[in-house]
PDB file of C-alpha atoms and ligand atoms in Angstrom:
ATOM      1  CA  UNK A   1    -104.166 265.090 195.062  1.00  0.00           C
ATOM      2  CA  UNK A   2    -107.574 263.221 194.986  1.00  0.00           C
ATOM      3  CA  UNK A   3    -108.046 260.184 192.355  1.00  0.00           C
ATOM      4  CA  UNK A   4    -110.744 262.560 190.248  1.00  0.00           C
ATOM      5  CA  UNK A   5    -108.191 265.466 190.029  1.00  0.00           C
ATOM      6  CA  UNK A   6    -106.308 262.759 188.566  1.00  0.00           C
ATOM      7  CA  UNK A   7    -109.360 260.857 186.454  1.00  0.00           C
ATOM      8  CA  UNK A   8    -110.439 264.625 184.901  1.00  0.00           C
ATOM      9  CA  UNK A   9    -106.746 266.408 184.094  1.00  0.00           C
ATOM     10  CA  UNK A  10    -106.512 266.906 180.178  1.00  0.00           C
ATOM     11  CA  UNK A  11    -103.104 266.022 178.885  1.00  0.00           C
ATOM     12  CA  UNK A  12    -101.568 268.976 176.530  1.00  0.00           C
ATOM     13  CA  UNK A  13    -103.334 268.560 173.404  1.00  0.00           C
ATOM     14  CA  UNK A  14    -106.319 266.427 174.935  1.00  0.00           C
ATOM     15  CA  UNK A  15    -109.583 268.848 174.960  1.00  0.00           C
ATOM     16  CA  UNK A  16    -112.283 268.753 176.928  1.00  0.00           C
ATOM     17  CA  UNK A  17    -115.203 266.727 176.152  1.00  0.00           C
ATOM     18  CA  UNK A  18    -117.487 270.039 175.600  1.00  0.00           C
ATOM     19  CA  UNK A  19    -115.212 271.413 172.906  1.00  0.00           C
ATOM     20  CA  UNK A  20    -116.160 268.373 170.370  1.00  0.00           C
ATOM     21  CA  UNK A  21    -119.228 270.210 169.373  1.00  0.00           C
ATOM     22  CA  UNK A  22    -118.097 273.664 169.691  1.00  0.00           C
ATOM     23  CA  UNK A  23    -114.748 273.579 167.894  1.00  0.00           C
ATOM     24  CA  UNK A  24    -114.372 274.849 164.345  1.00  0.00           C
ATOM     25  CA  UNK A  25    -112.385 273.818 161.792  1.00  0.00           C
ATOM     26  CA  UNK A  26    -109.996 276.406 159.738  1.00  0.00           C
ATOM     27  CA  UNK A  27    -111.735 277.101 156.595  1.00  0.00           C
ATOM     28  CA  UNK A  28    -109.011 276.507 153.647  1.00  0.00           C
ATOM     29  CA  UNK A  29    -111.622 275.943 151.377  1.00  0.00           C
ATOM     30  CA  UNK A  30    -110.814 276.918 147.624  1.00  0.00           C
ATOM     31  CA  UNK A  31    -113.614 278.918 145.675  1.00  0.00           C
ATOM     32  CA  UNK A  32    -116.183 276.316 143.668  1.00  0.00           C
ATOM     33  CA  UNK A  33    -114.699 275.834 139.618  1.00  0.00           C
ATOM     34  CA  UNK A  34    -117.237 276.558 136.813  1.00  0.00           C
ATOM     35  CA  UNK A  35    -117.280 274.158 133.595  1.00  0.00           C
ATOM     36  CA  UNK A  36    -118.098 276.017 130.427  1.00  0.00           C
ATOM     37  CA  UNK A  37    -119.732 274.062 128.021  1.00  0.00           C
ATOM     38  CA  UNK A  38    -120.651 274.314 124.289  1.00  0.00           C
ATOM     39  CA  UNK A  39    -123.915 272.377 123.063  1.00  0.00           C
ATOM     40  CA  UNK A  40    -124.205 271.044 119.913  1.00  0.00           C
ATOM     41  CA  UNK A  41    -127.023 272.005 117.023  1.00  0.00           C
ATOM     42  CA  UNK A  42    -127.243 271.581 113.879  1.00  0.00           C
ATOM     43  CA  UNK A  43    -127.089 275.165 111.988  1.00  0.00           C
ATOM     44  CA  UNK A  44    -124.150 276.700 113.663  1.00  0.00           C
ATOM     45  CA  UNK A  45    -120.994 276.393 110.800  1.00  0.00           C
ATOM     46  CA  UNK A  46    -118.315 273.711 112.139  1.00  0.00           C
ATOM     47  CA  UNK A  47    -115.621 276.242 111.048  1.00  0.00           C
ATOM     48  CA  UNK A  48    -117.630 279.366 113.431  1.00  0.00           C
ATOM     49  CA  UNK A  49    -117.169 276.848 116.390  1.00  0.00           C
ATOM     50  CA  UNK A  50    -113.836 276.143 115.548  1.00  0.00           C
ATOM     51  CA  UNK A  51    -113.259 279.980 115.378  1.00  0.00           C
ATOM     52  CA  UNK A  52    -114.853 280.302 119.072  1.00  0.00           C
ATOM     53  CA  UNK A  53    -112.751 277.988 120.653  1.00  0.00           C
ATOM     54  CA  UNK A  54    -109.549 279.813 119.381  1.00  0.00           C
ATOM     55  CA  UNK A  55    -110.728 283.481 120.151  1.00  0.00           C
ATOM     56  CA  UNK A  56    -112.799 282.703 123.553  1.00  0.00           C
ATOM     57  CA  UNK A  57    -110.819 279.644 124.496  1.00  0.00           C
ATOM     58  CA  UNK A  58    -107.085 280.248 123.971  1.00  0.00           C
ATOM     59  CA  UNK A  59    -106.708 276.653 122.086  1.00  0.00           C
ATOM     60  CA  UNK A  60    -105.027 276.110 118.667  1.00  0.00           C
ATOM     61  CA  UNK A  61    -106.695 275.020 115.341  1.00  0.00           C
ATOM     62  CA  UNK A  62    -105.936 271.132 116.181  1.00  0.00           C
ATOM     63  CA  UNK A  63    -107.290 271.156 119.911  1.00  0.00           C
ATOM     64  CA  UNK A  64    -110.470 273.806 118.732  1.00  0.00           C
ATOM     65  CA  UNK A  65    -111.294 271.079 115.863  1.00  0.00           C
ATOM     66  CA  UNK A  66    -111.377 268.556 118.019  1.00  0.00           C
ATOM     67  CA  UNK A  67    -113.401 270.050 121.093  1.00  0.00           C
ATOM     68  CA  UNK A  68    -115.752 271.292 118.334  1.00  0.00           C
ATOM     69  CA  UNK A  69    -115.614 267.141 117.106  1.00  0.00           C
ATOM     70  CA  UNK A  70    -116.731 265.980 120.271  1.00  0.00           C
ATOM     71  CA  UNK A  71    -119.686 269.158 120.692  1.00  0.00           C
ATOM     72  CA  UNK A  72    -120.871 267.259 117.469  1.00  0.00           C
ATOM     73  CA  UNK A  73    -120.698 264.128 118.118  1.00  0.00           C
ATOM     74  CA  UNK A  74    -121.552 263.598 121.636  1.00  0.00           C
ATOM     75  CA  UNK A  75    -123.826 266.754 122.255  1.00  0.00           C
ATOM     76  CA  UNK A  76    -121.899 268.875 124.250  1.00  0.00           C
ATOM     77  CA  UNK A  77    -118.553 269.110 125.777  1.00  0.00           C
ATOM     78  CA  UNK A  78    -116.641 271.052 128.308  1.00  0.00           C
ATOM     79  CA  UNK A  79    -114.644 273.565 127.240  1.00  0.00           C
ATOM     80  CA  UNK A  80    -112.717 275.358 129.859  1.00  0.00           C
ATOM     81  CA  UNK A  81    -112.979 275.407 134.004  1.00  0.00           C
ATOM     82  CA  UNK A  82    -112.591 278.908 135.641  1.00  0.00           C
ATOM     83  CA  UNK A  83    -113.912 280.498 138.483  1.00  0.00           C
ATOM     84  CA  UNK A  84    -117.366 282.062 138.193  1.00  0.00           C
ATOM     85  CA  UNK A  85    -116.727 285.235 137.354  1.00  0.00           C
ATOM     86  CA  UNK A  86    -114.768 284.301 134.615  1.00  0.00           C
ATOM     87  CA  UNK A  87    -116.839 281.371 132.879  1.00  0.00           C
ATOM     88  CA  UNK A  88    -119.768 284.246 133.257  1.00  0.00           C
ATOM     89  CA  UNK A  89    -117.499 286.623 131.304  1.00  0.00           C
ATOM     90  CA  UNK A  90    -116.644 283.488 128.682  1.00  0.00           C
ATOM     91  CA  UNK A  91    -120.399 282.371 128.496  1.00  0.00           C
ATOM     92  CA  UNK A  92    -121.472 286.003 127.816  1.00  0.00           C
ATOM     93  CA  UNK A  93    -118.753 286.323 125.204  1.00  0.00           C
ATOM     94  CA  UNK A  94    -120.270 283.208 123.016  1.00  0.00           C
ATOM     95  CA  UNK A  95    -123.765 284.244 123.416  1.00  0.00           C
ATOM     96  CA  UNK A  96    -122.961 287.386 121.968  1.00  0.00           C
ATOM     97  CA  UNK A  97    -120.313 286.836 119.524  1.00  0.00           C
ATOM     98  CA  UNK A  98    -122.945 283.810 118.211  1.00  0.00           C
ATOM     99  CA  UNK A  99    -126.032 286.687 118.340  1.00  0.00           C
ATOM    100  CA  UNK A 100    -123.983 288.903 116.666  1.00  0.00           C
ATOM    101  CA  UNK A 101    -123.359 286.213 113.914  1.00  0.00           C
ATOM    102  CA  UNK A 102    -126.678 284.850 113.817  1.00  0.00           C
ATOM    103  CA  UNK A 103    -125.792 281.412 114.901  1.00  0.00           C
ATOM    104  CA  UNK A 104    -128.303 279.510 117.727  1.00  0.00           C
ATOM    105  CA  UNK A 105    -124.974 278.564 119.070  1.00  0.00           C
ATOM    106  CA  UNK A 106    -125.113 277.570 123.050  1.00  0.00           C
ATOM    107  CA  UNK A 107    -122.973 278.097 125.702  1.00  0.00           C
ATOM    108  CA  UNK A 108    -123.392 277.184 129.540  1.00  0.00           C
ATOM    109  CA  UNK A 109    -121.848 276.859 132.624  1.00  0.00           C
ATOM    110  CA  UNK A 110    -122.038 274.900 135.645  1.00  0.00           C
ATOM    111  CA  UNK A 111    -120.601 274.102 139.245  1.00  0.00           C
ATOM    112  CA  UNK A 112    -118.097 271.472 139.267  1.00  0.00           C
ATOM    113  CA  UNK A 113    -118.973 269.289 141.748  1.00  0.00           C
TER     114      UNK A 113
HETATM  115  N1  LIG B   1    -123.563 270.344 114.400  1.00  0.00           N
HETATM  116  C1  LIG B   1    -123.035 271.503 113.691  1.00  0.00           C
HETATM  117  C2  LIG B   1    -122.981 271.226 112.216  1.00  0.00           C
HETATM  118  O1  LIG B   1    -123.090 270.093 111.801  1.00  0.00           O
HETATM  119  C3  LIG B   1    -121.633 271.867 114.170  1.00  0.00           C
HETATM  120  C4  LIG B   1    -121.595 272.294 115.614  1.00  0.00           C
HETATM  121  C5  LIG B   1    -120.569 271.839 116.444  1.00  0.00           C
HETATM  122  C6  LIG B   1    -122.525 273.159 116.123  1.00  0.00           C
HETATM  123  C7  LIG B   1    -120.486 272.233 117.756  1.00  0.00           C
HETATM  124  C8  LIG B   1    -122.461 273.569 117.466  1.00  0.00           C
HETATM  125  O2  LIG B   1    -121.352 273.527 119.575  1.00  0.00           O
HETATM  126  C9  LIG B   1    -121.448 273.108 118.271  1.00  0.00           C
HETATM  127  N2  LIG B   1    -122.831 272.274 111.416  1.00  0.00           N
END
Protein backbone atom coordinates (compact mmCIF):
# COMPACT_ATOMS: atom_id res chain seq x y z
CA UNK A 1 0.00 0.00 0.00
CA UNK A 2 1.45 3.38 -1.27
CA UNK A 3 0.89 6.68 1.00
CA UNK A 4 -1.67 8.14 -1.94
CA UNK A 5 -3.78 4.89 -1.88
CA UNK A 6 -3.90 5.87 1.59
CA UNK A 7 -4.20 10.01 1.12
CA UNK A 8 -7.29 9.32 -1.67
CA UNK A 9 -9.48 6.23 0.08
CA UNK A 10 -13.06 7.67 0.93
CA UNK A 11 -14.24 6.51 4.30
CA UNK A 12 -17.99 4.94 4.14
CA UNK A 13 -20.12 7.85 3.92
CA UNK A 14 -17.25 10.32 2.72
CA UNK A 15 -17.96 11.11 -1.21
CA UNK A 16 -15.83 12.03 -3.61
CA UNK A 17 -14.96 15.50 -4.24
CA UNK A 18 -16.78 15.40 -7.88
CA UNK A 19 -20.11 14.39 -6.41
CA UNK A 20 -20.51 17.97 -4.51
CA UNK A 21 -21.81 19.45 -7.66
CA UNK A 22 -23.52 16.58 -9.12
CA UNK A 23 -25.52 15.25 -6.18
CA UNK A 24 -29.22 15.98 -5.81
CA UNK A 25 -31.15 16.46 -3.05
CA UNK A 26 -34.60 14.38 -2.44
CA UNK A 27 -37.32 16.65 -3.35
CA UNK A 28 -39.92 16.58 -0.24
CA UNK A 29 -41.12 19.74 -1.20
CA UNK A 30 -44.90 20.44 -0.27
CA UNK A 31 -47.13 22.11 -3.09
CA UNK A 32 -47.05 26.27 -2.78
CA UNK A 33 -50.44 27.49 -0.36
CA UNK A 34 -52.77 30.12 -1.96
CA UNK A 35 -54.22 33.06 0.36
CA UNK A 36 -57.71 34.06 -0.61
CA UNK A 37 -58.46 37.42 0.06
CA UNK A 38 -61.57 39.68 0.19
CA UNK A 39 -61.07 43.55 -0.64
CA UNK A 40 -62.98 46.01 0.80
CA UNK A 41 -65.45 48.73 -1.12
CA UNK A 42 -67.84 50.63 -0.21
CA UNK A 43 -71.31 49.39 -1.90
CA UNK A 44 -71.17 45.75 -1.17
CA UNK A 45 -73.92 45.19 2.05
CA UNK A 46 -71.84 44.29 5.37
CA UNK A 47 -74.50 41.57 5.99
CA UNK A 48 -73.80 39.99 1.93
CA UNK A 49 -70.08 39.70 3.12
CA UNK A 50 -70.95 38.28 6.21
CA UNK A 51 -73.18 35.79 4.22
CA UNK A 52 -69.99 34.90 1.92
CA UNK A 53 -67.80 34.06 4.52
CA UNK A 54 -70.33 31.49 6.01
CA UNK A 55 -71.39 29.82 2.61
CA UNK A 56 -67.80 30.01 0.74
CA UNK A 57 -65.74 29.98 3.89
CA UNK A 58 -67.09 27.39 6.35
CA UNK A 59 -66.87 30.09 9.40
CA UNK A 60 -69.73 30.92 11.84
CA UNK A 61 -71.69 34.25 12.17
CA UNK A 62 -69.09 35.55 14.98
CA UNK A 63 -65.75 34.66 13.03
CA UNK A 64 -67.61 35.84 9.33
CA UNK A 65 -68.47 39.31 11.20
CA UNK A 66 -65.34 39.77 12.20
CA UNK A 67 -63.21 38.80 8.99
CA UNK A 68 -65.79 40.98 7.20
CA UNK A 69 -64.69 43.85 10.25
CA UNK A 70 -61.25 43.74 9.38
CA UNK A 71 -62.07 43.70 5.09
CA UNK A 72 -63.60 47.11 6.26
CA UNK A 73 -61.46 48.47 8.22
CA UNK A 74 -58.10 47.66 7.04
CA UNK A 75 -58.85 47.08 3.22
CA UNK A 76 -58.58 43.63 2.76
CA UNK A 77 -57.96 40.53 4.65
CA UNK A 78 -57.15 36.93 4.16
CA UNK A 79 -59.67 34.68 4.28
CA UNK A 80 -58.71 31.12 3.87
CA UNK A 81 -55.21 29.28 2.59
CA UNK A 82 -55.71 26.24 0.22
CA UNK A 83 -53.94 24.85 -2.47
CA UNK A 84 -54.44 26.41 -5.91
CA UNK A 85 -56.90 24.57 -7.25
CA UNK A 86 -59.03 25.11 -4.53
CA UNK A 87 -58.63 29.00 -3.73
CA UNK A 88 -59.34 29.13 -7.79
CA UNK A 89 -62.57 27.20 -7.16
CA UNK A 90 -63.29 29.67 -3.87
CA UNK A 91 -62.26 32.90 -5.84
CA UNK A 92 -64.54 31.88 -8.76
CA UNK A 93 -67.34 31.13 -6.32
CA UNK A 94 -67.32 34.97 -4.88
CA UNK A 95 -66.96 36.52 -8.18
CA UNK A 96 -69.93 34.89 -9.23
CA UNK A 97 -72.12 34.60 -6.33
CA UNK A 98 -71.24 38.71 -5.98
CA UNK A 99 -72.12 39.08 -10.09
CA UNK A 100 -75.01 37.25 -9.59
CA UNK A 101 -76.02 39.68 -6.72
CA UNK A 102 -74.87 42.72 -8.24
CA UNK A 103 -72.31 43.57 -5.68
CA UNK A 104 -68.55 44.97 -7.01
CA UNK A 105 -67.47 42.65 -4.33
CA UNK A 106 -63.59 41.40 -4.82
CA UNK A 107 -61.98 38.40 -4.27
CA UNK A 108 -58.21 37.36 -4.97
CA UNK A 109 -55.70 35.03 -4.43
CA UNK A 110 -52.12 34.83 -4.09
CA UNK A 111 -48.91 32.60 -3.46
CA UNK A 112 -47.93 32.41 0.04
CA UNK A 113 -44.57 33.05 0.16
N1 LIG B 1 -67.35 48.63 3.12
C1 LIG B 1 -68.63 47.95 2.95
C2 LIG B 1 -69.73 48.78 3.54
O1 LIG B 1 -69.48 49.70 4.29
C3 LIG B 1 -68.64 46.58 3.62
C4 LIG B 1 -67.66 45.62 3.00
C5 LIG B 1 -66.89 44.80 3.83
C6 LIG B 1 -67.53 45.50 1.64
C7 LIG B 1 -66.01 43.89 3.30
C8 LIG B 1 -66.62 44.58 1.09
O2 LIG B 1 -65.01 42.85 1.38
C9 LIG B 1 -65.87 43.78 1.91
N2 LIG B 1 -70.97 48.47 3.19
Amino acid sequence: MHLDDIMMANSPGDEDQTDLLTKTKPKTKRPPLYKVMLLNDDFTPMEFVVHVLERFFGLNHAQAFEIMLTVHKKGLAVVGVFSHEIAETKVAQVMDFARRHQHPLQCTMEKEE
